[in-house]
Amino acid sequence: MEVNTMGNQGCSEPLIQDTATKLFQTAALLLGDESEAVQLVEETMSAAEVDPCADGTQAQLVLQNQLVEAAVRTLSVRDPGSFAVAASITGNPLCIDDDDLSASGVSPAQLSQLLEGGGRGQLRDWLEHLPASQRVIFVERALLKQNNALAAEVLRAGGGENAAGWTAEKVSEAFRQALCSLATSLVHSGTAVPAV
C-alpha cells in the first residue's frame, strides 16, 4: 500500500509506513475486507488535518479515531440500523463481571498471538460473526485500548442518529458480550493459545 500524503510535510518514510500499516490492520479488522481497508486508509490519510511530523503518536491517535469513525459510517451504510443501541441485558447475566480483557480469561499474550501470530485468521473469522457494533467496540477496546467513553463517542459520531444512545455503560456491556463470545470461541476451537 502506497501512501504519500503525509510525505509532503517532511515526515520520515518509516513513520508514514508505520502509521499506514497500523491503520490498515485496524481497518481490515473493522471492515473484514482488505480492499475496502486500503481505500479507507488512503481516504483517512489524504483527508488528515494533523501534522504527523510534529507529534507522530498524537497524529496516529487522531488518524485512528478518524478511521474508526469512517469505518462505522461504512458499516452503517452496509447495514442500516446496525449501530442502534440494544436494550440492557436482564435475566441472562453476562459470563464476566468486568470489562477488562483478562476477566474473560484471555491474556494479553493470547490476544497478541491472535493479532500478530498464527491465530490471526481465527480472530478475523470470529470478528466476522459479531454484530457490527460489537465488532467495532471490541476493536476499539481490546486492540486500540480506548476507554468506554471514547468508544461511545466514536460510535455516536460515525453511526448516525441510530447510534445516539451509546454511553460508556452500553459500550462496557457490549464489550463484555464480545469477550464472552471470544472466550467461548477459543474454548470450542481447542486452539486457544496457552497463557504465558
Short mmCIF file of the C-alpha atoms (twelve columns), coordinates in Angstrom:
data_MODEL
# 
_entry.id   MODEL 
# 
loop_
_atom_site.group_PDB 
_atom_site.id 
_atom_site.type_symbol 
_atom_site.label_atom_id 
_atom_site.label_alt_id 
_atom_site.label_comp_id 
_atom_site.label_asym_id 
_atom_site.label_seq_id 
_atom_site.Cartn_x 
_atom_site.Cartn_y 
_atom_site.Cartn_z 
_atom_site.pdbx_PDB_model_num 
ATOM 1   C CA . MET A 1   0.000   0.000   0.000  1 
ATOM 2   C CA . GLU A 2   1.480   3.332   -1.060 1 
ATOM 3   C CA . VAL A 3   0.626   6.362   0.993  1 
ATOM 4   C CA . ASN A 4   2.435   9.559   0.072  1 
ATOM 5   C CA . THR A 5   0.078   12.146  1.512  1 
ATOM 6   C CA . MET A 6   1.962   12.895  4.706  1 
ATOM 7   C CA . GLY A 7   5.345   12.615  2.981  1 
ATOM 8   C CA . ASN A 8   4.893   16.089  1.543  1 
ATOM 9   C CA . GLN A 9   5.150   17.515  5.051  1 
ATOM 10  C CA . GLY A 10  8.729   16.318  5.581  1 
ATOM 11  C CA . CYS A 11  7.997   13.197  7.613  1 
ATOM 12  C CA . SER A 12  10.225  10.194  7.508  1 
ATOM 13  C CA . GLU A 13  9.063   7.379   5.272  1 
ATOM 14  C CA . PRO A 14  9.198   4.844   8.167  1 
ATOM 15  C CA . LEU A 15  6.775   6.995   10.217 1 
ATOM 16  C CA . ILE A 16  4.366   7.222   7.297  1 
ATOM 17  C CA . GLN A 17  4.537   3.489   6.603  1 
ATOM 18  C CA . ASP A 18  4.180   2.597   10.300 1 
ATOM 19  C CA . THR A 19  1.086   4.801   10.564 1 
ATOM 20  C CA . ALA A 20  -0.386  3.364   7.358  1 
ATOM 21  C CA . THR A 21  0.290   -0.217  8.496  1 
ATOM 22  C CA . LYS A 22  -1.395  0.294   11.878 1 
ATOM 23  C CA . LEU A 23  -4.370  1.968   10.237 1 
ATOM 24  C CA . PHE A 24  -4.661  -0.828  7.667  1 
ATOM 25  C CA . GLN A 25  -4.636  -3.530  10.344 1 
ATOM 26  C CA . THR A 26  -7.369  -1.705  12.232 1 
ATOM 27  C CA . ALA A 27  -9.459  -1.079  9.106  1 
ATOM 28  C CA . ALA A 28  -9.172  -4.713  7.995  1 
ATOM 29  C CA . LEU A 29  -10.414 -5.951  11.373 1 
ATOM 30  C CA . LEU A 30  -13.274 -3.445  11.388 1 
ATOM 31  C CA . LEU A 31  -14.451 -3.955  7.808  1 
ATOM 32  C CA . GLY A 32  -13.415 -7.557  7.154  1 
ATOM 33  C CA . ASP A 33  -12.391 -6.658  3.586  1 
ATOM 34  C CA . GLU A 34  -8.793  -5.803  2.739  1 
ATOM 35  C CA . SER A 35  -9.533  -3.797  -0.413 1 
ATOM 36  C CA . GLU A 36  -12.076 -1.677  1.486  1 
ATOM 37  C CA . ALA A 37  -9.498  -1.307  4.263  1 
ATOM 38  C CA . VAL A 38  -6.854  0.018   1.854  1 
ATOM 39  C CA . GLN A 39  -9.325  2.513   0.414  1 
ATOM 40  C CA . LEU A 40  -10.386 3.671   3.890  1 
ATOM 41  C CA . VAL A 41  -6.755  4.174   4.986  1 
ATOM 42  C CA . GLU A 42  -5.947  6.150   1.848  1 
ATOM 43  C CA . GLU A 43  -9.025  8.340   2.307  1 
ATOM 44  C CA . THR A 44  -8.291  8.889   6.001  1 
ATOM 45  C CA . MET A 45  -4.651  9.810   5.436  1 
ATOM 46  C CA . SER A 46  -5.378  12.066  2.474  1 
ATOM 47  C CA . ALA A 47  -8.019  13.969  4.459  1 
ATOM 48  C CA . ALA A 48  -5.796  14.235  7.549  1 
ATOM 49  C CA . GLU A 49  -5.716  17.615  9.192  1 
ATOM 50  C CA . VAL A 50  -2.861  16.852  11.558 1 
ATOM 51  C CA . ASP A 51  0.863   17.356  11.330 1 
ATOM 52  C CA . PRO A 52  2.326   13.867  11.743 1 
ATOM 53  C CA . CYS A 53  5.827   15.309  11.958 1 
ATOM 54  C CA . ALA A 54  5.083   17.458  14.987 1 
ATOM 55  C CA . ASP A 55  3.966   14.539  17.155 1 
ATOM 56  C CA . GLY A 56  3.780   11.163  15.446 1 
ATOM 57  C CA . THR A 57  1.995   9.442   18.347 1 
ATOM 58  C CA . GLN A 58  -0.686  12.125  18.634 1 
ATOM 59  C CA . ALA A 59  -1.141  12.147  14.851 1 
ATOM 60  C CA . GLN A 60  -1.621  8.372   14.868 1 
ATOM 61  C CA . LEU A 61  -4.310  8.675   17.558 1 
ATOM 62  C CA . VAL A 62  -6.166  11.370  15.624 1 
ATOM 63  C CA . LEU A 63  -5.964  9.371   12.397 1 
ATOM 64  C CA . GLN A 64  -7.001  6.195   14.217 1 
ATOM 65  C CA . ASN A 65  -10.145 7.872   15.599 1 
ATOM 66  C CA . GLN A 66  -10.978 9.333   12.181 1 
ATOM 67  C CA . LEU A 67  -10.513 5.902   10.607 1 
ATOM 68  C CA . VAL A 68  -12.755 4.159   13.147 1 
ATOM 69  C CA . GLU A 69  -15.443 6.823   12.673 1 
ATOM 70  C CA . ALA A 70  -15.252 6.376   8.893  1 
ATOM 71  C CA . ALA A 71  -15.437 2.584   9.294  1 
ATOM 72  C CA . VAL A 72  -18.545 2.949   11.471 1 
ATOM 73  C CA . ARG A 73  -20.128 5.126   8.748  1 
ATOM 74  C CA . THR A 74  -19.232 2.499   6.120  1 
ATOM 75  C CA . LEU A 75  -20.678 -0.325  8.223  1 
ATOM 76  C CA . SER A 76  -23.813 1.745   8.918  1 
ATOM 77  C CA . VAL A 77  -24.395 2.195   5.194  1 
ATOM 78  C CA . ARG A 78  -23.768 -1.500  4.619  1 
ATOM 79  C CA . ASP A 79  -26.266 -2.482  7.334  1 
ATOM 80  C CA . PRO A 80  -28.566 0.392   8.354  1 
ATOM 81  C CA . GLY A 81  -29.561 0.213   11.988 1 
ATOM 82  C CA . SER A 82  -26.578 -1.938  12.949 1 
ATOM 83  C CA . PHE A 83  -25.401 0.666   15.459 1 
ATOM 84  C CA . ALA A 84  -28.703 1.096   17.245 1 
ATOM 85  C CA . VAL A 85  -28.214 0.547   20.958 1 
ATOM 86  C CA . ALA A 86  -29.569 -2.771  22.187 1 
ATOM 87  C CA . ALA A 87  -31.689 -2.954  25.307 1 
ATOM 88  C CA . SER A 88  -29.814 -3.754  28.504 1 
ATOM 89  C CA . ILE A 89  -29.272 -7.363  29.377 1 
ATOM 90  C CA . THR A 90  -31.632 -8.649  32.022 1 
ATOM 91  C CA . GLY A 91  -32.407 -12.152 33.184 1 
ATOM 92  C CA . ASN A 92  -29.400 -13.667 31.354 1 
ATOM 93  C CA . PRO A 93  -26.312 -12.241 33.033 1 
ATOM 94  C CA . LEU A 94  -23.030 -11.918 31.185 1 
ATOM 95  C CA . CYS A 95  -20.356 -14.545 31.718 1 
ATOM 96  C CA . ILE A 96  -17.956 -11.953 33.144 1 
ATOM 97  C CA . ASP A 97  -18.438 -9.175  35.664 1 
ATOM 98  C CA . ASP A 98  -15.733 -6.798  34.436 1 
ATOM 99  C CA . ASP A 99  -14.914 -5.392  31.028 1 
ATOM 100 C CA . ASP A 100 -11.203 -5.967  31.425 1 
ATOM 101 C CA . LEU A 101 -9.750  -8.334  28.829 1 
ATOM 102 C CA . SER A 102 -8.188  -10.577 31.479 1 
ATOM 103 C CA . ALA A 103 -11.602 -11.036 33.157 1 
ATOM 104 C CA . SER A 104 -12.618 -13.136 30.153 1 
ATOM 105 C CA . GLY A 105 -9.671  -15.485 30.624 1 
ATOM 106 C CA . VAL A 106 -7.901  -14.130 27.529 1 
ATOM 107 C CA . SER A 107 -4.436  -12.881 28.430 1 
ATOM 108 C CA . PRO A 108 -2.694  -10.003 26.650 1 
ATOM 109 C CA . ALA A 109 -0.218  -12.574 25.290 1 
ATOM 110 C CA . GLN A 110 -3.073  -14.632 23.831 1 
ATOM 111 C CA . LEU A 111 -4.606  -11.554 22.241 1 
ATOM 112 C CA . SER A 112 -1.233  -10.597 20.797 1 
ATOM 113 C CA . GLN A 113 -0.898  -14.096 19.315 1 
ATOM 114 C CA . LEU A 114 -4.368  -13.753 17.789 1 
ATOM 115 C CA . LEU A 115 -3.481  -10.374 16.324 1 
ATOM 116 C CA . GLU A 116 0.023   -10.972 15.088 1 
ATOM 117 C CA . GLY A 117 0.659   -14.686 15.104 1 
ATOM 118 C CA . GLY A 118 -0.892  -17.814 13.721 1 
ATOM 119 C CA . GLY A 119 -4.245  -17.045 15.313 1 
ATOM 120 C CA . ARG A 120 -4.930  -14.022 13.100 1 
ATOM 121 C CA . GLY A 121 -7.291  -15.951 10.827 1 
ATOM 122 C CA . GLN A 122 -9.168  -17.319 13.828 1 
ATOM 123 C CA . LEU A 123 -9.649  -13.812 15.242 1 
ATOM 124 C CA . ARG A 124 -10.849 -12.444 11.904 1 
ATOM 125 C CA . ASP A 125 -13.279 -15.356 11.488 1 
ATOM 126 C CA . TRP A 126 -14.643 -14.742 14.965 1 
ATOM 127 C CA . LEU A 127 -14.995 -10.994 14.335 1 
ATOM 128 C CA . GLU A 128 -16.943 -11.727 11.128 1 
ATOM 129 C CA . HIS A 129 -19.689 -13.346 13.212 1 
ATOM 130 C CA . LEU A 130 -20.128 -10.464 15.651 1 
ATOM 131 C CA . PRO A 131 -22.775 -7.794  15.158 1 
ATOM 132 C CA . ALA A 132 -21.169 -4.660  13.678 1 
ATOM 133 C CA . SER A 133 -21.436 -2.651  16.895 1 
ATOM 134 C CA . GLN A 134 -19.770 -5.370  18.998 1 
ATOM 135 C CA . ARG A 135 -17.070 -5.789  16.377 1 
ATOM 136 C CA . VAL A 136 -16.210 -2.084  16.448 1 
ATOM 137 C CA . ILE A 137 -16.361 -1.966  20.244 1 
ATOM 138 C CA . PHE A 138 -14.073 -4.986  20.535 1 
ATOM 139 C CA . VAL A 139 -11.521 -3.419  18.189 1 
ATOM 140 C CA . GLU A 140 -11.734 -0.072  19.980 1 
ATOM 141 C CA . ARG A 141 -11.423 -1.503  23.499 1 
ATOM 142 C CA . ALA A 142 -9.203  -4.583  23.139 1 
ATOM 143 C CA . LEU A 143 -6.939  -3.566  20.296 1 
ATOM 144 C CA . LEU A 144 -6.852  0.225   20.344 1 
ATOM 145 C CA . LYS A 145 -7.059  0.442   24.170 1 
ATOM 146 C CA . GLN A 146 -9.759  3.124   24.118 1 
ATOM 147 C CA . ASN A 147 -11.917 3.635   27.167 1 
ATOM 148 C CA . ASN A 148 -15.682 3.154   27.154 1 
ATOM 149 C CA . ALA A 149 -16.466 6.882   26.953 1 
ATOM 150 C CA . LEU A 150 -14.251 7.477   23.904 1 
ATOM 151 C CA . ALA A 151 -15.575 4.348   22.194 1 
ATOM 152 C CA . ALA A 152 -19.152 5.581   22.764 1 
ATOM 153 C CA . GLU A 153 -18.240 8.997   21.364 1 
ATOM 154 C CA . VAL A 154 -16.792 7.460   18.189 1 
ATOM 155 C CA . LEU A 155 -19.888 5.252   17.756 1 
ATOM 156 C CA . ARG A 156 -22.219 8.238   18.122 1 
ATOM 157 C CA . ALA A 157 -20.141 10.319  15.695 1 
ATOM 158 C CA . GLY A 158 -19.976 7.658   12.987 1 
ATOM 159 C CA . GLY A 159 -23.202 5.730   13.487 1 
ATOM 160 C CA . GLY A 160 -25.734 8.446   12.750 1 
ATOM 161 C CA . GLU A 161 -28.974 9.041   14.599 1 
ATOM 162 C CA . ASN A 162 -29.419 5.324   15.343 1 
ATOM 163 C CA . ALA A 163 -26.233 5.421   17.406 1 
ATOM 164 C CA . ALA A 164 -27.212 8.406   19.567 1 
ATOM 165 C CA . GLY A 165 -27.868 6.200   22.615 1 
ATOM 166 C CA . TRP A 166 -24.331 4.850   23.041 1 
ATOM 167 C CA . THR A 167 -22.966 5.579   26.503 1 
ATOM 168 C CA . ALA A 168 -19.906 4.344   28.357 1 
ATOM 169 C CA . GLU A 169 -22.125 1.845   30.201 1 
ATOM 170 C CA . LYS A 170 -23.638 0.482   26.971 1 
ATOM 171 C CA . VAL A 171 -20.152 0.118   25.459 1 
ATOM 172 C CA . SER A 172 -18.992 -1.755  28.572 1 
ATOM 173 C CA . GLU A 173 -21.947 -4.127  28.302 1 
ATOM 174 C CA . ALA A 174 -21.378 -4.792  24.583 1 
ATOM 175 C CA . PHE A 175 -17.644 -5.299  25.178 1 
ATOM 176 C CA . ARG A 176 -18.337 -7.866  27.897 1 
ATOM 177 C CA . GLN A 177 -20.687 -9.693  25.497 1 
ATOM 178 C CA . ALA A 178 -17.907 -9.760  22.903 1 
ATOM 179 C CA . LEU A 179 -15.367 -11.000 25.473 1 
ATOM 180 C CA . CYS A 180 -17.728 -13.810 26.498 1 
ATOM 181 C CA . SER A 181 -18.102 -14.750 22.837 1 
ATOM 182 C CA . LEU A 182 -14.335 -14.718 22.259 1 
ATOM 183 C CA . ALA A 183 -13.631 -16.844 25.328 1 
ATOM 184 C CA . THR A 184 -16.297 -19.346 24.261 1 
ATOM 185 C CA . SER A 185 -14.934 -19.415 20.711 1 
ATOM 186 C CA . LEU A 186 -11.395 -20.107 21.922 1 
ATOM 187 C CA . VAL A 187 -12.561 -22.893 24.218 1 
ATOM 188 C CA . HIS A 188 -14.672 -24.549 21.499 1 
ATOM 189 C CA . SER A 189 -11.978 -24.266 18.842 1 
ATOM 190 C CA . GLY A 190 -9.484  -26.116 21.007 1 
ATOM 191 C CA . THR A 191 -6.755  -23.901 19.569 1 
ATOM 192 C CA . ALA A 192 -6.550  -21.387 22.384 1 
ATOM 193 C CA . VAL A 193 -3.056  -20.083 22.838 1 
ATOM 194 C CA . PRO A 194 -1.524  -21.251 26.110 1 
ATOM 195 C CA . ALA A 195 -1.317  -18.461 28.673 1 
ATOM 196 C CA . VAL A 196 2.152   -17.011 29.014 1 
# 
